[in-house]
Structure formats: C-alpha cells, structure tokens
CSV table of C-alpha atoms in Angstrom, one decimal:
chain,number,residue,atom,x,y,z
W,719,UNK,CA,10.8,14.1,-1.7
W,720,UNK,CA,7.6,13.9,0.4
W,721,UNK,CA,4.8,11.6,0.1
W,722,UNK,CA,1.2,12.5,1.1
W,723,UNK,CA,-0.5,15.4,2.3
W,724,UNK,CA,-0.8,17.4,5.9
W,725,UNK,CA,1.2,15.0,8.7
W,726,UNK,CA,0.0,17.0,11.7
W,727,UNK,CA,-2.0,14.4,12.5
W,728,UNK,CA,0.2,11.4,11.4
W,729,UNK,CA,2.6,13.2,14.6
W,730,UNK,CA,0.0,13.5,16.7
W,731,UNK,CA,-1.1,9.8,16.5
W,732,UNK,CA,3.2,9.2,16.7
W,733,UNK,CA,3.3,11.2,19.9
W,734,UNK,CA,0.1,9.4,21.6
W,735,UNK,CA,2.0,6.0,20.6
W,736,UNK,CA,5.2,6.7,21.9
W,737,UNK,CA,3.8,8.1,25.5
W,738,UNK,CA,1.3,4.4,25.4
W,739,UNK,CA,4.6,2.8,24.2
W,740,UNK,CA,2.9,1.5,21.3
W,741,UNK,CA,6.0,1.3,19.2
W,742,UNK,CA,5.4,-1.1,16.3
W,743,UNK,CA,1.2,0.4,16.0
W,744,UNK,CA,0.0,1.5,12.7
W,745,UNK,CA,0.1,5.7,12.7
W,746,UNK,CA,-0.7,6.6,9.0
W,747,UNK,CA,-4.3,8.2,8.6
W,748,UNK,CA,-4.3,7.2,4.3
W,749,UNK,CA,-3.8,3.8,4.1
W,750,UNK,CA,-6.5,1.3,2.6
W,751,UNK,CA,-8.6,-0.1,4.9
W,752,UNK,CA,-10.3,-3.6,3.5
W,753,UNK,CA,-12.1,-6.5,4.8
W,754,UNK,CA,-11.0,-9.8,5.2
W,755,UNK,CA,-12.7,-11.1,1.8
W,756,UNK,CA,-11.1,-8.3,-0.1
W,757,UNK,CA,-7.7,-9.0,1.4
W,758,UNK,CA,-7.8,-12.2,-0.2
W,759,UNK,CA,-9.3,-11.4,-3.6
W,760,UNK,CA,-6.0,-8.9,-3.4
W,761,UNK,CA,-3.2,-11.5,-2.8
W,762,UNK,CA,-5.0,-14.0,-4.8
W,763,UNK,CA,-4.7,-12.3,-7.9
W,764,UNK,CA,-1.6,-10.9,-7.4
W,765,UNK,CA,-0.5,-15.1,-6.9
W,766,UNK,CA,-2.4,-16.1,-10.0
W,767,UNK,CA,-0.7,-13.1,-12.0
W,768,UNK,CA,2.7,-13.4,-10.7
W,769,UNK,CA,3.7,-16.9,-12.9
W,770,UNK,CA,2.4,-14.7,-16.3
W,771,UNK,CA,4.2,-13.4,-19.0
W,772,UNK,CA,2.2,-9.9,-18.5
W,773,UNK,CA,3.6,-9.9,-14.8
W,774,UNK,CA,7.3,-10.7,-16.3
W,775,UNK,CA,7.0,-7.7,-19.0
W,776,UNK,CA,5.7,-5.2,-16.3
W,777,UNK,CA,7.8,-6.4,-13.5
W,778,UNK,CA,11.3,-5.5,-15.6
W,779,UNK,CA,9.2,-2.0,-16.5
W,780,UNK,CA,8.7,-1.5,-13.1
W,781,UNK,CA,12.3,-2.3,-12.2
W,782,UNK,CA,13.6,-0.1,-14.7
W,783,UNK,CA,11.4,3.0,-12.7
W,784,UNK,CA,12.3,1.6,-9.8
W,785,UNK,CA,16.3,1.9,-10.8
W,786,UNK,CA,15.8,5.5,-11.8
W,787,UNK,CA,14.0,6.4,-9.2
W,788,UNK,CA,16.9,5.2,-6.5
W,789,UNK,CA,19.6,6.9,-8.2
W,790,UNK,CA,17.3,10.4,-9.0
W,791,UNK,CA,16.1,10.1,-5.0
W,792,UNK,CA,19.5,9.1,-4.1
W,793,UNK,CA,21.7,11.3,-5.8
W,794,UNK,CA,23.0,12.7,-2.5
W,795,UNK,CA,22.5,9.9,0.2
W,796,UNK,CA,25.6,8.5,1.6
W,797,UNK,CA,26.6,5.1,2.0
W,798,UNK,CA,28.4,4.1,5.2
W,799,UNK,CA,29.8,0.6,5.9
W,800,UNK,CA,30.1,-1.1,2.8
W,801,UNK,CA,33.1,-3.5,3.8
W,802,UNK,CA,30.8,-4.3,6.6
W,803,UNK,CA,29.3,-6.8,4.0
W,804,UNK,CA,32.3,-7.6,1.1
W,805,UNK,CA,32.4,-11.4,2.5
W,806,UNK,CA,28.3,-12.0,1.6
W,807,UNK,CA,27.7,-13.5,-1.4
W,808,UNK,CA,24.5,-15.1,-1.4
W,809,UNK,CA,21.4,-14.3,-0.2
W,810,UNK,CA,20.3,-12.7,2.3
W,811,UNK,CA,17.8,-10.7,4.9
W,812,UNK,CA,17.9,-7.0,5.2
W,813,UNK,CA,16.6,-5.4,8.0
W,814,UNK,CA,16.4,-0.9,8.2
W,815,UNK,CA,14.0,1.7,9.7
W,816,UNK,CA,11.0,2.6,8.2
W,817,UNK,CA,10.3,5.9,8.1
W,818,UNK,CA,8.7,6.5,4.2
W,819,UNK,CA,7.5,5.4,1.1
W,820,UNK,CA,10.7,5.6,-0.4
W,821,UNK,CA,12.9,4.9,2.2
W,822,UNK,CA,13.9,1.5,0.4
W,823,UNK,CA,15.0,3.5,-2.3
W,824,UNK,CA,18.6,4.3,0.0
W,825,UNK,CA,18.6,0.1,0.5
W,826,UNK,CA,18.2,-0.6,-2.8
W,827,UNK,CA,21.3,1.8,-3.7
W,828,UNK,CA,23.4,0.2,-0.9
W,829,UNK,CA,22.6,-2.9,-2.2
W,830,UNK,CA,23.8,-2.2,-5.7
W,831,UNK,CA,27.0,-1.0,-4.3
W,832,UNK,CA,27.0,-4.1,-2.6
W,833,UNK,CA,26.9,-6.3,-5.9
W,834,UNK,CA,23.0,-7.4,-5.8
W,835,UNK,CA,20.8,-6.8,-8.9
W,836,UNK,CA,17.6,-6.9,-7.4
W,837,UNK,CA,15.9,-6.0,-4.0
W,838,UNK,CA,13.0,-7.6,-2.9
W,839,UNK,CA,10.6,-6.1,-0.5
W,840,UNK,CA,8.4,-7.6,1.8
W,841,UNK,CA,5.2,-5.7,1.8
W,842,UNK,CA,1.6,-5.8,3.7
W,843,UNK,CA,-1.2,-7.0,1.0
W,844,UNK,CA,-3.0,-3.8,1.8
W,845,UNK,CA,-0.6,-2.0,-0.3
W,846,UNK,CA,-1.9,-4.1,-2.7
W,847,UNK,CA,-4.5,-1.9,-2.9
W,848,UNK,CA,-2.7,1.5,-3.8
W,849,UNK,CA,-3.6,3.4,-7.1
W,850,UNK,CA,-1.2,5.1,-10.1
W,851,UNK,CA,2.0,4.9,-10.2
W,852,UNK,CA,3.0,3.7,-6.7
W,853,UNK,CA,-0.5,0.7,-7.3
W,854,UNK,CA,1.5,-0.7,-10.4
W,855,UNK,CA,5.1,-0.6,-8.6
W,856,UNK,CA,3.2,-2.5,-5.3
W,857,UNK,CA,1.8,-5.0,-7.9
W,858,UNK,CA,4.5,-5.7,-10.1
W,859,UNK,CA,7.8,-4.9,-8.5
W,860,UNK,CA,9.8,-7.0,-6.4
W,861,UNK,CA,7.1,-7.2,-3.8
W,862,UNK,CA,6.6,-10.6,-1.2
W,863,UNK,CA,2.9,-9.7,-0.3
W,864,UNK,CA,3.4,-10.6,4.1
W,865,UNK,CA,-0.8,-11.6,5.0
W,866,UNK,CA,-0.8,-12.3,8.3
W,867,UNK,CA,-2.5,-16.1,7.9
W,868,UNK,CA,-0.7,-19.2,9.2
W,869,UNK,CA,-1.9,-20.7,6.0
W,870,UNK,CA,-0.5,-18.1,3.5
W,871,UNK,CA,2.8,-18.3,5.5
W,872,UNK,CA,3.0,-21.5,5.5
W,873,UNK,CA,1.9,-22.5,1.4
W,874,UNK,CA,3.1,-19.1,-0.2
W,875,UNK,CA,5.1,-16.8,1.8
W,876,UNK,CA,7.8,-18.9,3.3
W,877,UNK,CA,8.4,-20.5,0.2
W,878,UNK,CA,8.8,-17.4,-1.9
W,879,UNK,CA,11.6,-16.3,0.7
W,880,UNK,CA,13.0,-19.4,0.4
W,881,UNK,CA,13.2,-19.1,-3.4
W,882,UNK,CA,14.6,-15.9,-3.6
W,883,UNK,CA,17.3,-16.6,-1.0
W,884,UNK,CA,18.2,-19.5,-3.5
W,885,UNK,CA,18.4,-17.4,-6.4
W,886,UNK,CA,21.2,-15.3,-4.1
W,887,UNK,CA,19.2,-12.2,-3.7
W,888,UNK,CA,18.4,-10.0,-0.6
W,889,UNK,CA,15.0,-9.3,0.8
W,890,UNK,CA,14.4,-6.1,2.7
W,891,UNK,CA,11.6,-7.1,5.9
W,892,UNK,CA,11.3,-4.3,8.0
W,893,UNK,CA,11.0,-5.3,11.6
W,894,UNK,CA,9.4,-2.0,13.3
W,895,UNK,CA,6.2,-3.4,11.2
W,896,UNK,CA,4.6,0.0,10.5
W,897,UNK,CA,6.2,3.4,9.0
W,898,UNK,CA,6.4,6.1,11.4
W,899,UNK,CA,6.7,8.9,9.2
W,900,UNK,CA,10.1,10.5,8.7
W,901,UNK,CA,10.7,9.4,12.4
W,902,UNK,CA,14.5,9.1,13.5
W,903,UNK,CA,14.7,6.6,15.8
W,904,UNK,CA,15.1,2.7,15.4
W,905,UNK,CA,11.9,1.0,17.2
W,906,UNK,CA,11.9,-2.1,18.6
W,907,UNK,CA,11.7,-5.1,16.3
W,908,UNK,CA,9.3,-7.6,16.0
W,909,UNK,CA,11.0,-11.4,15.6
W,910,UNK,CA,9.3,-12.2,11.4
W,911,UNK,CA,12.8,-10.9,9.3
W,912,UNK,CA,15.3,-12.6,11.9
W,913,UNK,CA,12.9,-16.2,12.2
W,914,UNK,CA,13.4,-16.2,7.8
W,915,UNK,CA,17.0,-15.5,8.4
W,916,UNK,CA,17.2,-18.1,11.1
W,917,UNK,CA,15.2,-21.2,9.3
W,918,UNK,CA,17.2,-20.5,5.8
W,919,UNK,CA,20.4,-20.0,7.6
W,920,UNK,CA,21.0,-16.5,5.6
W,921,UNK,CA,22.6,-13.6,7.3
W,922,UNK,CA,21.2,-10.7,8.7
W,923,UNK,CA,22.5,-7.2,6.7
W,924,UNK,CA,21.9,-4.9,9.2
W,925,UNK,CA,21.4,-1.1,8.3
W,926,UNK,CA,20.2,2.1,10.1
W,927,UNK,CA,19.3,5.3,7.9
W,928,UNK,CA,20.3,9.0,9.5
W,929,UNK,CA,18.3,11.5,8.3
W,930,UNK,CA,19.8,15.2,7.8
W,931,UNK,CA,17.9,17.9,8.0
W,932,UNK,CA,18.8,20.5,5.0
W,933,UNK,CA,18.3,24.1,5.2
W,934,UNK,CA,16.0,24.7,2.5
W,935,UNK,CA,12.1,24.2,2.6
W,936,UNK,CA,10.6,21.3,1.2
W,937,UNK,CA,7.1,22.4,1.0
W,938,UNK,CA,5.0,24.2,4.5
W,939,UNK,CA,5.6,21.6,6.8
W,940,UNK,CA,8.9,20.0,6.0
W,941,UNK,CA,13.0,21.0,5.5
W,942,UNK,CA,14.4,19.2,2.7
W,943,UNK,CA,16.1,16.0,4.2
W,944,UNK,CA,19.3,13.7,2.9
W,945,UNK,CA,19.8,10.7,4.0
W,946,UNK,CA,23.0,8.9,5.2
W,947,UNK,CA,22.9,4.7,5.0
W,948,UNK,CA,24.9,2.8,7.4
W,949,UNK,CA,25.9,-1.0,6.9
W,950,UNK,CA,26.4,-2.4,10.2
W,951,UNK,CA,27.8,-5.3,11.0
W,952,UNK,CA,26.3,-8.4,9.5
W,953,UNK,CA,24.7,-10.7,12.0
W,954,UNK,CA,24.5,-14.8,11.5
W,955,UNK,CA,22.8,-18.0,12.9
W,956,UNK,CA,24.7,-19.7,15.3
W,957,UNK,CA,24.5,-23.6,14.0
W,958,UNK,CA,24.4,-24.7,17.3
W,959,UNK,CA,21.4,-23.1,18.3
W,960,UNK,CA,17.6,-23.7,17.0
W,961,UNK,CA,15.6,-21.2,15.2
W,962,UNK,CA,14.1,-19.9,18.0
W,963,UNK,CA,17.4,-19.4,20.1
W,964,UNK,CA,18.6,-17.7,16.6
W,965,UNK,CA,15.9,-15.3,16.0
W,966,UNK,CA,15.5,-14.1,19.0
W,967,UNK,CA,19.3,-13.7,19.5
W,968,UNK,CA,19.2,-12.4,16.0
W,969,UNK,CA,16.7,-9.9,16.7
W,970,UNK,CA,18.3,-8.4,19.9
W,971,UNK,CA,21.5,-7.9,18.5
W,972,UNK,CA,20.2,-5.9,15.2
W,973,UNK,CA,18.1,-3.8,17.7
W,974,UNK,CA,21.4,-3.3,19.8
W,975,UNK,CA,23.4,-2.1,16.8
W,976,UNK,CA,20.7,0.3,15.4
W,977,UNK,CA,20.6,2.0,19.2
W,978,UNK,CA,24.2,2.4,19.0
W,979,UNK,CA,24.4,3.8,15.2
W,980,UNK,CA,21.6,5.9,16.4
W,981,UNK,CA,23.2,7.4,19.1
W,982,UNK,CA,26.3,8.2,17.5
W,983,UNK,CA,24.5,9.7,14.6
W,984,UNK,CA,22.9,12.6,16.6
W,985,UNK,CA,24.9,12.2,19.6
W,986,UNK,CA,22.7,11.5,22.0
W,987,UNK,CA,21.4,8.8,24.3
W,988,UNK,CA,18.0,6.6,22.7
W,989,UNK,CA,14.9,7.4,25.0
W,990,UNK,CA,11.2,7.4,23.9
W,991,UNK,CA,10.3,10.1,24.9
W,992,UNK,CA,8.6,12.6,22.3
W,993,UNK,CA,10.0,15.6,21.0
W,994,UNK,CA,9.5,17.6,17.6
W,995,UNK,CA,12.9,17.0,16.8
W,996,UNK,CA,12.6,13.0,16.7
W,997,UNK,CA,10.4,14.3,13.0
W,998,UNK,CA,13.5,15.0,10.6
W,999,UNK,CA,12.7,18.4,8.8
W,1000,UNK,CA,8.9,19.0,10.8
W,1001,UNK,CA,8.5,22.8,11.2
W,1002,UNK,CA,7.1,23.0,14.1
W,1003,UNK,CA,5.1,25.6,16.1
W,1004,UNK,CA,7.1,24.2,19.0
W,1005,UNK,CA,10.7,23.7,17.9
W,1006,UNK,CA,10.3,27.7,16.5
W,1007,UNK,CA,9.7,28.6,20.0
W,1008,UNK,CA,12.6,26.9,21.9
C-alpha cells in the first residue's frame, strides 16, 4: 500500500541528495511546514492532553487500528531473525530504515512475535500536524513527539523514554532522521536512538527491512512491494565505557550490520550512487529502457 500522490519529484530531490551526499536531508515535498510558535502550540497540547482520560480512551482506539492495520498490511511480510532477540526481556531501543508511512507497521509485527504489546514511536512534532485518519493515529497512538529543543529534551522527552523503558516496552527511533521514500538502502545514522540506549543502559534491536518487488502493478508509478524484516543481532552498552564511547560505538555497529544485511539481501556491494532501482517497485522511464 502506497501513501501520497505522484513521487517523481520526491526521487528527483532523492537523487540530487545522494550525488550532494545529503543522506539524512528531508526529501518529501507534502509535509507540514509550521513556524516556531506553532510547533509549540502542537507539542503543548499534545503534553497537556496526553495525562487525560479522553487521550487514554482514544489511545486504546487507536491501538486497536493500529493492530489491524499491521496484521492487514502485513499479511505477507516475513520475519527473519527472531532468536536474534529471545534473551531481551525488558525494554528496549529499536532502530530500522525508513522508507514509508507504514513501514513501522512490519516493526510492530516483529515486535509482537517478539513478545511486546506495544510499540512506541518516536515521531517529529510536525506530524503533529497531519489530518484524518493518519492526524488522530500521530496524536493519540504510541507517539514520543522528538522537537529538537535542548529544553523539551531535557524536561519531556528524555523522561518519557525513560518511562517507557521502565514499563519494559520498546521504542522504535529511526536514525536516517527523514523517510526516503520506498528507498532500499540503509543511510547513515545519526547518534539520538543509540545516546537513549546508551544513558538507560537498554539494548539496541537492530533490524533492516528488504523490500521485494512483486510483479503486479500497484497503481502508475509503482509494482506492488512485500517486505521481508530482519532481526539482527542485538547490540549493548559496554559498562565500562561512557555514554559517548557507547553511542557512538553503538551507532557504528548498527550501521555495519544494516550494510551487511543489505548486501546480502540484493547481492550486491552498498554504494551511493543513484540508480532507479535503489526505488523498490518505481516504473521508470529509465529502468524500461535498460
């Protein structure tokens, strides 16, 4: 299932980023764009709501979508690696590529397999901002709203990761930063998900989705797709290092093992350079003529 109109230009913007070697820069041509005040008024209410008994009622609604969704979405992805993860039993940071809306919908159905309830999802506060159906699920889902204020870090963010980590649930952070649309390849991270795993002393569950093209036409633009999850090993703190040391130790070794899954996925060696193929499912002009 797609989401959003024509992409041509959502490539385009992916190709001029990849040949800059702008890997983590936001490409999508829809999303909100707000000022600073309106930001705030966003994540404030979404903080004064999220205590109420109205948030409680529509967050187990939105769950309940949520859950049919995954398994609808997912009735064909595969899940790779499980016994990767049987010795975690507590919480934990989950780290994939981001490569659509609903892309968390094949982590949330590893992480059922896995034994975990709930998913939590750390989300940009502009999302915040979306309308319908996908609005309410942003608002009142398992959503972390990330605002990038040492402030709100500091007072509300870090906290509420510490909380749910507590509780002994997982929180999905993706570390590419932006979603490059339907793009195969793992991007370099950025250090946020493996400096929360590092200060709470929670593991890393490291995953890396394959996308399969299938033969049949989604719509103009795009073949159908499945996707296939894979649970790699699980990366931890070392105790005798500080959180620094960790995350960035952390980081390079979840980037190492999505290059690797990556490669033995499609057989091939990770560049950056662009091709039409890097798009799962595109139809393009210039693939047909090869």
């Amino acid at each position: 299932m797609l989401i959003g109109g024509n992409k041509e230009k959502v490539i385009a913007r992916m190709r001029t980023a990849t040949e800059r070697g702008d890997l983590n820069c936001k490409v999508e041509t829809d999303d909100p764009v707000l000022s600073g005040e309106e930001r705030e008024a966003l994540v404030r209410h979404y903080l004064d709501n999220y205590k109420t008994f109205g948030y409680r009622f529509c967050n187990v609604c939105a769950r309940a979508l949520t859950d049919t969704a995954t398994r609808w979405l997912n009735r064909n992805t595969g899940i790779e690696g499980l016994e990767n993860i049987k010795d975690i039993h507590g919480g934990a940071i989950v780290t994939s590529n981001h490569f659509s809306p609903l892309d968390n919908t094949a982590v949330r159905k590893a992480m059922n397999q896995a034994g975990y309830r709930r998913l939590f999802i750390v989300s940009q506060e502009t999302n915040l901002a979306m309308k319908g159906w996908i609005g309410f699920l942003m608002n009142h889902e398992d959503i972390i709203p990330l605002v990038n204020h040492s402030e709100y870090l500091h007072k509300y963010f870090g906290p509420m990761i510490r909380e749910r980590l507590r509780c002994g649930d997982v929180i999905l952070i993706y570390p590419e930063q932006e979603m490059w649309f339907h793009y195969r390849k793992p991007r370099p991270p950025r250090r946020g998900a493996y400096y929360y795993a590092a200060v709470n002393h929670v593991p890393i569950i490291s995953c890396f989705v394959e996308i399969r093209d299938l033969p049949k036409k989604e719509n103009d633009e795009f073949y159908k797709t499945r996707y296939v999850m894979h649970i790699l090993k699980p990366i931890y703190p070392d105790p005798a290092k500080n959180d620094r040391e960790n995350s960035q130790e952390m980081m390079w070794k979840d980037y190492q093992q999505k290059v690797a899954a990556y490669e033995q996925a499609y057989g091939e060696t990770l560049t950056y350079d662009f091709k039409t193929d890097d798009i799962a499912g595109w139809i393009s002009s210039e693939r047909d003529a090869r």
